[in-house]
């Protein structure tokens, strides 16, 4: 029931949000504010690009941890590569769509005083409100409210998969109902969101970077496990899934995780900490945390 409810909600939640996004595209285009800006050069510019790339990676790679949870209703006879490319294409199209809207809106801030003033006064919400200003009145407020609530549709899969992930620990975790874990997950991210809301952009950028660090480690471990140690899927023994005596302890994965974390610390460029390597990339530092995390991780995983 929960799985079908997630799909049903996501299917209909996208309709009003997609319409609002289309309106934003039209308004930014009509304003003539979307103009390209010359790229800077030098090591400082390279560092800024690397830091921005880390945040973008965190935005996209988040699906790696739970995308498979939403393919379980696919027939076993379906070609795995078709499932893979369908999933990849769907996620890529959605990510590029919203990222291009974000880029266009950001460029509008640089070239249009009214957009710049709205952004400077009320951050992202002020900018979107100014773009939607032609709607006026209740329709503008409704559109802003729908965009705010669209975050719920983005968190529904996260929370549902959080419950599945907690049950992986087995024992009492497995016996606890998934709906209870979903509530716990919701309370956790609400507790984190409240203090982060006062510095939304900084908190979001830090969160995306941290997501990129850990998921680069996770992706490397899972990819190597699947293609090298499990021979692309033929090496799995599904009947052993709940037999502790036949399951690996996971020392290699744990060591790889620790090495990946070490790499991330060396290369991270956060508001609260800049790594030893990152601080040498331009005057603002350059975030290469997820690249170093993946590199250290893959090296250790092969060694162990």
JSON list of C-alpha atoms in Angstrom, two decimals, residues 257-267 293:
[
{"chain": "A", "resi": 257, "resn": "UNK", "atom": "CA", "xyz": [34.19, 3.90, 4.14]},
{"chain": "A", "resi": 258, "resn": "UNK", "atom": "CA", "xyz": [36.78, 5.21, 6.61]},
{"chain": "A", "resi": 259, "resn": "UNK", "atom": "CA", "xyz": [39.31, 5.84, 3.83]},
{"chain": "A", "resi": 260, "resn": "UNK", "atom": "CA", "xyz": [36.66, 7.64, 1.80]},
{"chain": "A", "resi": 261, "resn": "UNK", "atom": "CA", "xyz": [35.79, 9.85, 4.77]},
{"chain": "A", "resi": 262, "resn": "UNK", "atom": "CA", "xyz": [39.49, 10.69, 5.16]},
{"chain": "A", "resi": 263, "resn": "UNK", "atom": "CA", "xyz": [39.62, 11.72, 1.49]},
{"chain": "A", "resi": 264, "resn": "UNK", "atom": "CA", "xyz": [36.49, 13.83, 1.88]},
{"chain": "A", "resi": 265, "resn": "UNK", "atom": "CA", "xyz": [37.97, 15.66, 4.88]},
{"chain": "A", "resi": 266, "resn": "UNK", "atom": "CA", "xyz": [41.11, 16.50, 2.91]},
{"chain": "A", "resi": 267, "resn": "UNK", "atom": "CA", "xyz": [39.13, 17.91, -0.01]},
{"chain": "A", "resi": 293, "resn": "UNK", "atom": "CA", "xyz": [36.43, 10.35, -1.26]}
]
